[in-house]
GROMACS .gro file of C-alpha atoms in nm:
model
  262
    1UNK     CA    1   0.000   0.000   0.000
    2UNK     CA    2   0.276   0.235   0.085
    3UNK     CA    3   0.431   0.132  -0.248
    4UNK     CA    4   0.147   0.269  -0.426
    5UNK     CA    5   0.088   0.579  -0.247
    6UNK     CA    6   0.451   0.677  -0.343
    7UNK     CA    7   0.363   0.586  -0.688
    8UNK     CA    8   0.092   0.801  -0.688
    9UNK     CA    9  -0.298   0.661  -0.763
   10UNK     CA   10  -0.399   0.582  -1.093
   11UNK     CA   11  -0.571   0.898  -1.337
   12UNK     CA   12  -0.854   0.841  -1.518
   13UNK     CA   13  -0.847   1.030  -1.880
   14UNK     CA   14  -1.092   1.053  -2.175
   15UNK     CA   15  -1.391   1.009  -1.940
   16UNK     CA   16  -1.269   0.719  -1.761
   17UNK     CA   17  -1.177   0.524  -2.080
   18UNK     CA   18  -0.841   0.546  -2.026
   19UNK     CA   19  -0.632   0.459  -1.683
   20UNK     CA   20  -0.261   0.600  -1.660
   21UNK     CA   21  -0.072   0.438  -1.420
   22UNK     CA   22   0.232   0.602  -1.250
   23UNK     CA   23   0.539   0.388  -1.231
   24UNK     CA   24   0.815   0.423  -0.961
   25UNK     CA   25   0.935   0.713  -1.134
   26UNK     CA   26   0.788   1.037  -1.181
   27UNK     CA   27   0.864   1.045  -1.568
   28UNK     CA   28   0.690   0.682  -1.661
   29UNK     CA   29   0.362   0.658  -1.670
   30UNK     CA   30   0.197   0.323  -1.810
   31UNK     CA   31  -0.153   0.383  -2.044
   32UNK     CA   32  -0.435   0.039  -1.983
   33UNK     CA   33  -0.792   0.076  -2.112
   34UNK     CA   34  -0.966  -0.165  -1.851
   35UNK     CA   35  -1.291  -0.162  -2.087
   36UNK     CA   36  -1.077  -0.306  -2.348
   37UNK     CA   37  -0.948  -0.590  -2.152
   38UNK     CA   38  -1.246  -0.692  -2.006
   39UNK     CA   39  -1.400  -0.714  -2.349
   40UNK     CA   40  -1.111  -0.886  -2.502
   41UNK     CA   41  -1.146  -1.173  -2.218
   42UNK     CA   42  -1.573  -1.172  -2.229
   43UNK     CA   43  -1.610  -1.192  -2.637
   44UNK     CA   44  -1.573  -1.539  -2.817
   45UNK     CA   45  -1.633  -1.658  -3.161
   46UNK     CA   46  -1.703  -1.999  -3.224
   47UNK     CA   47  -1.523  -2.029  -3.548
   48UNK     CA   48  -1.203  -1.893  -3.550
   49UNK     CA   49  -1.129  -1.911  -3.874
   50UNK     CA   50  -1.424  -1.619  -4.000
   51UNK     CA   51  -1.324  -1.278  -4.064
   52UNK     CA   52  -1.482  -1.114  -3.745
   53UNK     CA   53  -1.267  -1.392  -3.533
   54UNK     CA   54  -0.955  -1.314  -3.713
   55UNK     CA   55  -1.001  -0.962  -3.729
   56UNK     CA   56  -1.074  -0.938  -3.359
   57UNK     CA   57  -0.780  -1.149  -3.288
   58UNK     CA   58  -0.548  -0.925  -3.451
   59UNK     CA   59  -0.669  -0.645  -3.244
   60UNK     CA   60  -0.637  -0.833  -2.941
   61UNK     CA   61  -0.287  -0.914  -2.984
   62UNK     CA   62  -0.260  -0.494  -3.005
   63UNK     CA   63  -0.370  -0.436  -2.678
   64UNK     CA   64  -0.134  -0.558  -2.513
   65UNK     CA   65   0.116  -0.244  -2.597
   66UNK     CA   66   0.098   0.030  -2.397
   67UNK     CA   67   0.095   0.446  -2.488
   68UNK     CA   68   0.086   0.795  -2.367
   69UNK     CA   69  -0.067   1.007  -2.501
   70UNK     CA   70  -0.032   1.359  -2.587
   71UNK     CA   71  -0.435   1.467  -2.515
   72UNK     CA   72  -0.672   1.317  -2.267
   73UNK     CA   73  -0.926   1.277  -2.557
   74UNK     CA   74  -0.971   1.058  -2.865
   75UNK     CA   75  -1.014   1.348  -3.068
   76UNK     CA   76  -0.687   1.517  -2.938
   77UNK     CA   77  -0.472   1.173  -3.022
   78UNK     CA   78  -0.660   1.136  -3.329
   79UNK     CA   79  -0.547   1.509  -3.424
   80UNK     CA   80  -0.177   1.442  -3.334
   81UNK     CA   81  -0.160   1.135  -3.482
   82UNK     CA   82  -0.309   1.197  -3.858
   83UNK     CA   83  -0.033   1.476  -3.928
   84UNK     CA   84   0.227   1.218  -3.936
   85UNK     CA   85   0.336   1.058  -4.233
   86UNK     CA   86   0.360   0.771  -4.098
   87UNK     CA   87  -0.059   0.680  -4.069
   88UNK     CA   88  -0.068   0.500  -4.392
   89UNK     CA   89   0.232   0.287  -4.366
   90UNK     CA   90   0.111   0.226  -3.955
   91UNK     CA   91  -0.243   0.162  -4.023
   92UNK     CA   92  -0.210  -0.145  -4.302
   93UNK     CA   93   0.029  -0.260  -4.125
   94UNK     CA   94  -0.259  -0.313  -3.838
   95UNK     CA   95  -0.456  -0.475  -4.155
   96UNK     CA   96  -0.184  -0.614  -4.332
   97UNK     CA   97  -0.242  -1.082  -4.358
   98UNK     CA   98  -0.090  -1.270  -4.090
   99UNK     CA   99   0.166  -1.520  -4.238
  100UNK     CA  100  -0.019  -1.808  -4.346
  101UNK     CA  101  -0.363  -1.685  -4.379
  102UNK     CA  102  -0.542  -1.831  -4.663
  103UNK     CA  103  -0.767  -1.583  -4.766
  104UNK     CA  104  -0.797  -1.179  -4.701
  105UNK     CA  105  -1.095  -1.130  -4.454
  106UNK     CA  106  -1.368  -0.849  -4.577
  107UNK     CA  107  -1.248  -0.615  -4.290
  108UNK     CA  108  -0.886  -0.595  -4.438
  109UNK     CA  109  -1.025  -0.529  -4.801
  110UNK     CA  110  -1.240  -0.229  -4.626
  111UNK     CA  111  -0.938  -0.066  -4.482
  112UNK     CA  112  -0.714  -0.130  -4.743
  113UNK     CA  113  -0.861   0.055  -4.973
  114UNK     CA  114  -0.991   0.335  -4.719
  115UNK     CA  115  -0.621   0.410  -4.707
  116UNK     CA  116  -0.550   0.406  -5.044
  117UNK     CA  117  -0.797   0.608  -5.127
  118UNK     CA  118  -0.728   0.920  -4.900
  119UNK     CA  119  -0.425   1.167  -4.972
  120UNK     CA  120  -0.260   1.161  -4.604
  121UNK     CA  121   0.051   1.401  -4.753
  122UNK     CA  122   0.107   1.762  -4.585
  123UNK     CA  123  -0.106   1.859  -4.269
  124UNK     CA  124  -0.375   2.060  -4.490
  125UNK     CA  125  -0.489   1.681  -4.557
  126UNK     CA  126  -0.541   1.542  -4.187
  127UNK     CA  127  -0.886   1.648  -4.164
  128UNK     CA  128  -0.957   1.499  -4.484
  129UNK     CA  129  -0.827   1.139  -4.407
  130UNK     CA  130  -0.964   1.136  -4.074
  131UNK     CA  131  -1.325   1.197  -4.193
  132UNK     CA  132  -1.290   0.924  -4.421
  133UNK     CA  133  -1.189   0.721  -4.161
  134UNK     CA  134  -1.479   0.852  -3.932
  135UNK     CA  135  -1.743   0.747  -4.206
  136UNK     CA  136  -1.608   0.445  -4.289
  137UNK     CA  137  -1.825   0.141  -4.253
  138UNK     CA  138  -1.713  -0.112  -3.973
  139UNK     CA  139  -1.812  -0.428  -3.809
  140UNK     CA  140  -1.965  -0.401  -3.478
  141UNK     CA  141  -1.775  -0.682  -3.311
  142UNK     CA  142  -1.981  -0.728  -3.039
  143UNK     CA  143  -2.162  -0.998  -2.909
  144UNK     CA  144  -2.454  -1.126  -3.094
  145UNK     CA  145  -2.383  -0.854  -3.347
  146UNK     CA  146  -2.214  -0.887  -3.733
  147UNK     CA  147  -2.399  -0.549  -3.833
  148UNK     CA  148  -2.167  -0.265  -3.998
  149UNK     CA  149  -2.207   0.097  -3.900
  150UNK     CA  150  -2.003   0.404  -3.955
  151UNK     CA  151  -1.750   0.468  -3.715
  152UNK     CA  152  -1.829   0.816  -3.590
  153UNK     CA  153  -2.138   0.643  -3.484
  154UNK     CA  154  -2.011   0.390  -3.211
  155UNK     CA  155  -2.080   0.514  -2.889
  156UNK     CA  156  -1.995   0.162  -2.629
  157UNK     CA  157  -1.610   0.178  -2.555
  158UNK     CA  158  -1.539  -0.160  -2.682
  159UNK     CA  159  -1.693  -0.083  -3.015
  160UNK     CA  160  -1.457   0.250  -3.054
  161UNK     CA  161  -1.170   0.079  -2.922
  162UNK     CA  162  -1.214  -0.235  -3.186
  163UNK     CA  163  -1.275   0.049  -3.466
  164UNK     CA  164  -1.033   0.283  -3.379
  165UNK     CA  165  -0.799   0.303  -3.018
  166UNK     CA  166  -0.637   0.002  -3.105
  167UNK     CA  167  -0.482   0.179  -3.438
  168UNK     CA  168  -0.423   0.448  -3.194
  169UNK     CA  169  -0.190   0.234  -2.976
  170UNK     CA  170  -0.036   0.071  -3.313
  171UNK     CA  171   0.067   0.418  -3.419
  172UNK     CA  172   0.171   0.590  -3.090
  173UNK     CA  173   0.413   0.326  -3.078
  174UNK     CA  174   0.560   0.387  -3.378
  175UNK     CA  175   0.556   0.734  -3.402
  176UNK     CA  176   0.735   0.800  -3.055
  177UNK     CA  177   1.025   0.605  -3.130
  178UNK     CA  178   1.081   0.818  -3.397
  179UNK     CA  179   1.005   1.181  -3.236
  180UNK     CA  180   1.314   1.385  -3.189
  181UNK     CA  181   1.142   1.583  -2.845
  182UNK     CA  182   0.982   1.513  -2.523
  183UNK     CA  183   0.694   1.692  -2.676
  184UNK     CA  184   0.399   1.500  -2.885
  185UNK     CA  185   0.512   1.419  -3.209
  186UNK     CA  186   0.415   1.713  -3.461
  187UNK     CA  187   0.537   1.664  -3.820
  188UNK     CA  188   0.637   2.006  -3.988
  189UNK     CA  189   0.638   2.062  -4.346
  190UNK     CA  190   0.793   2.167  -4.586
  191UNK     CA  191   0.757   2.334  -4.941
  192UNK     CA  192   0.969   2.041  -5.112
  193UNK     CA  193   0.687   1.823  -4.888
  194UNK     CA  194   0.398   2.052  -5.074
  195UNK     CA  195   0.541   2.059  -5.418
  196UNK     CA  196   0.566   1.680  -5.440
  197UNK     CA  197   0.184   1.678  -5.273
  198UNK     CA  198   0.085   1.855  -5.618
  199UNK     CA  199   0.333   1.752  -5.865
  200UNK     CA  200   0.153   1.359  -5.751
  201UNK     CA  201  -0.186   1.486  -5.880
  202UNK     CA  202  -0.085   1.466  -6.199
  203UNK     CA  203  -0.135   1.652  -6.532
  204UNK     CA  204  -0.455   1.498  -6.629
  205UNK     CA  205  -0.676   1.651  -6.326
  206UNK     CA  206  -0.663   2.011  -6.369
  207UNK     CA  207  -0.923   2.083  -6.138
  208UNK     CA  208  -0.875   1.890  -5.861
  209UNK     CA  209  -0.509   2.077  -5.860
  210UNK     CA  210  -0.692   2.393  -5.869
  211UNK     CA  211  -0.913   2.288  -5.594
  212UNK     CA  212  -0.591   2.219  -5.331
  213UNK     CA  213  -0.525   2.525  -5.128
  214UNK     CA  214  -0.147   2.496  -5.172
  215UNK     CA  215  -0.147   2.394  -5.558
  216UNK     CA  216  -0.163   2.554  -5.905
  217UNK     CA  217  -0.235   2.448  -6.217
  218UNK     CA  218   0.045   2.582  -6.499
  219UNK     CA  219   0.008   2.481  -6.859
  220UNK     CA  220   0.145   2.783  -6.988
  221UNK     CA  221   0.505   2.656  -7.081
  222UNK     CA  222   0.613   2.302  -7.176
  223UNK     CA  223   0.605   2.143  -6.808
  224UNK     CA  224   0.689   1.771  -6.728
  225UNK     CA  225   0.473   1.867  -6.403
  226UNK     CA  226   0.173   2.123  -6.460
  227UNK     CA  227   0.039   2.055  -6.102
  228UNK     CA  228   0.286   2.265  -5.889
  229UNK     CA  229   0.310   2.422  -5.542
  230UNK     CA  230   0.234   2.792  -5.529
  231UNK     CA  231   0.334   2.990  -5.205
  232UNK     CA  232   0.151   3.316  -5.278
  233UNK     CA  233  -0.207   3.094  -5.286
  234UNK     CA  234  -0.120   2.880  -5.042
  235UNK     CA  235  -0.031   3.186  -4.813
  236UNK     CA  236  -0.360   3.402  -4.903
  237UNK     CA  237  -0.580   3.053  -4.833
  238UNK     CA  238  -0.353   2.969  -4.491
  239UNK     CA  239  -0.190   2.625  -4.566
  240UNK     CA  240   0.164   2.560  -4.447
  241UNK     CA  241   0.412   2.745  -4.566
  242UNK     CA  242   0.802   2.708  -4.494
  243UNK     CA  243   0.983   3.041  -4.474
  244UNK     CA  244   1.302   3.128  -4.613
  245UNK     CA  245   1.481   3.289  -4.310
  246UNK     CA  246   1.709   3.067  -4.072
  247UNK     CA  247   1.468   3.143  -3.796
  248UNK     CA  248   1.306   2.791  -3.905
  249UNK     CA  249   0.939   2.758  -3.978
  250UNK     CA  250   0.597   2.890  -3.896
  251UNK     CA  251   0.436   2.526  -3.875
  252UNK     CA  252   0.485   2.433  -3.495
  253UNK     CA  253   0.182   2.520  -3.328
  254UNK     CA  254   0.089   2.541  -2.887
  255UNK     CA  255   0.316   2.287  -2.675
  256UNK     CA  256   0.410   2.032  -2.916
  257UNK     CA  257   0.761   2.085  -3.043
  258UNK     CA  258   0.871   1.764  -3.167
  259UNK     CA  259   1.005   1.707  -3.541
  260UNK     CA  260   0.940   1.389  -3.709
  261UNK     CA  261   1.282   1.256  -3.850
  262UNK     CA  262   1.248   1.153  -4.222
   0.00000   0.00000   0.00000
């Protein structure tokens, strides 16, 4: 008892969804989600081979990693999270097959091409991917239930931790490791960053170019790429923009300081 009175008592976060621990030391703090383990130990499938069984499964084996977290909501992690480069590489790697799987469950197929349908490059396009995500049909693995619903909509805790912390955990994992600060990971962009967002539009959709805040479309001269970054637009409608001085950049925002390394 004294033990944990030193440690300090757990704090509840995210409206009790989340438990952080103290550890002996005041700097290490270890993230559980009781709702999530209860659920994991309550649910069963009878055939483990169908896609709800294997998808759950993979999920399960996710929980077991622990995070902090750099906002004591799911919005907030959500927010930090989808800046990152790193979200589509992280999140198929949640749906990627497990060796020796014969065949790709529904649920994989689903997020697969979620992901490869959204444009997660440069921060103006955060909001973007996470609304896809948000609206994106899922199952309701829950007991008694193979119904699909959007994702915004789930409401019980072990519904939006199936659809959506356990991705979190995946990715706060990953991302830490390769923050360069104490602070939450922020990436910070750059114009090289922006002109490569455009130039991958392409030449053929002129007005989807025009239609990015930070892109132009140029077919006045004999251009290999007509789709090109344009500071002065992207300036006038508020998208990043890296200045030119040493003084660094005007892209990190409030307490979060970190850098993601390339």
């Amino acid at each position: 008892m004294e033990s944990q009175q030193r440690r300090g008592a757990a704090v509840d976060i995210a409206q009790g969804f989340i438990t952080i621990t103290p550890n002996d030391t005041s700097v290490s703090a270890k993230a559980q989600i009781p709702q999530l383990n209860t659920l994991r130990n309550s649910w069963t499938e009878t055939d483990p081979t169908s896609a709800p069984a294997k998808v759950y499964n993979k999920i399960g084996e996710l929980t077991k990693h622990t995070y902090t977290s750099c906002g004591d909501s799911l919005d907030e992690v959500l927010n930090t999270i989808l800046v990152t480069d790193n979200f589509k590489e992280a999140l198929l790697a949640i749906v990627k097959n497990q060796k020796g799987e014969a065949v790709k469950p529904t649920e994989d197929e689903i997020a697969t091409a979620l992901i490869n349908s959204a444009e997660p490059a440069g921060t103006t396009q955060s909001q973007k991917l996470k609304d896809k995500i948000l609206n994106t049909l899922v199952p309701k693995l829950t007991e008694g239930s193979r119904s699909q619903v959007k994702l915004r909509t789930l409401e019980y805790p072990g519904e939006i931790q199936i659809s959506t912390l356990a991705a979190i955990q995946k990715l706060k994992t990953k991302v830490e490791t390769e923050a360069s600060s104490k602070s939450c990971p922020q990436a910070v962009a750059t114009n090289q960053a922006q002109e490569e967002f455009c130039n991958a539009i392409g030449d053929a959709n002129k007005d989807k170019c025009n239609n990015e805040k930070q892109c132009s479309y140029d077919d006045s001269k004999d251009r290999s790429k007509k789709c090109k970054f344009d500071v002065e637009k992207a300036k006038a409608k508020g998208a990043t923009v890296t200045q030119a001085q040493t003084r660094g950049t005007e892209t990190t925002t409030g307490n979060c300081k970190g850098k993601l390394q390339k």
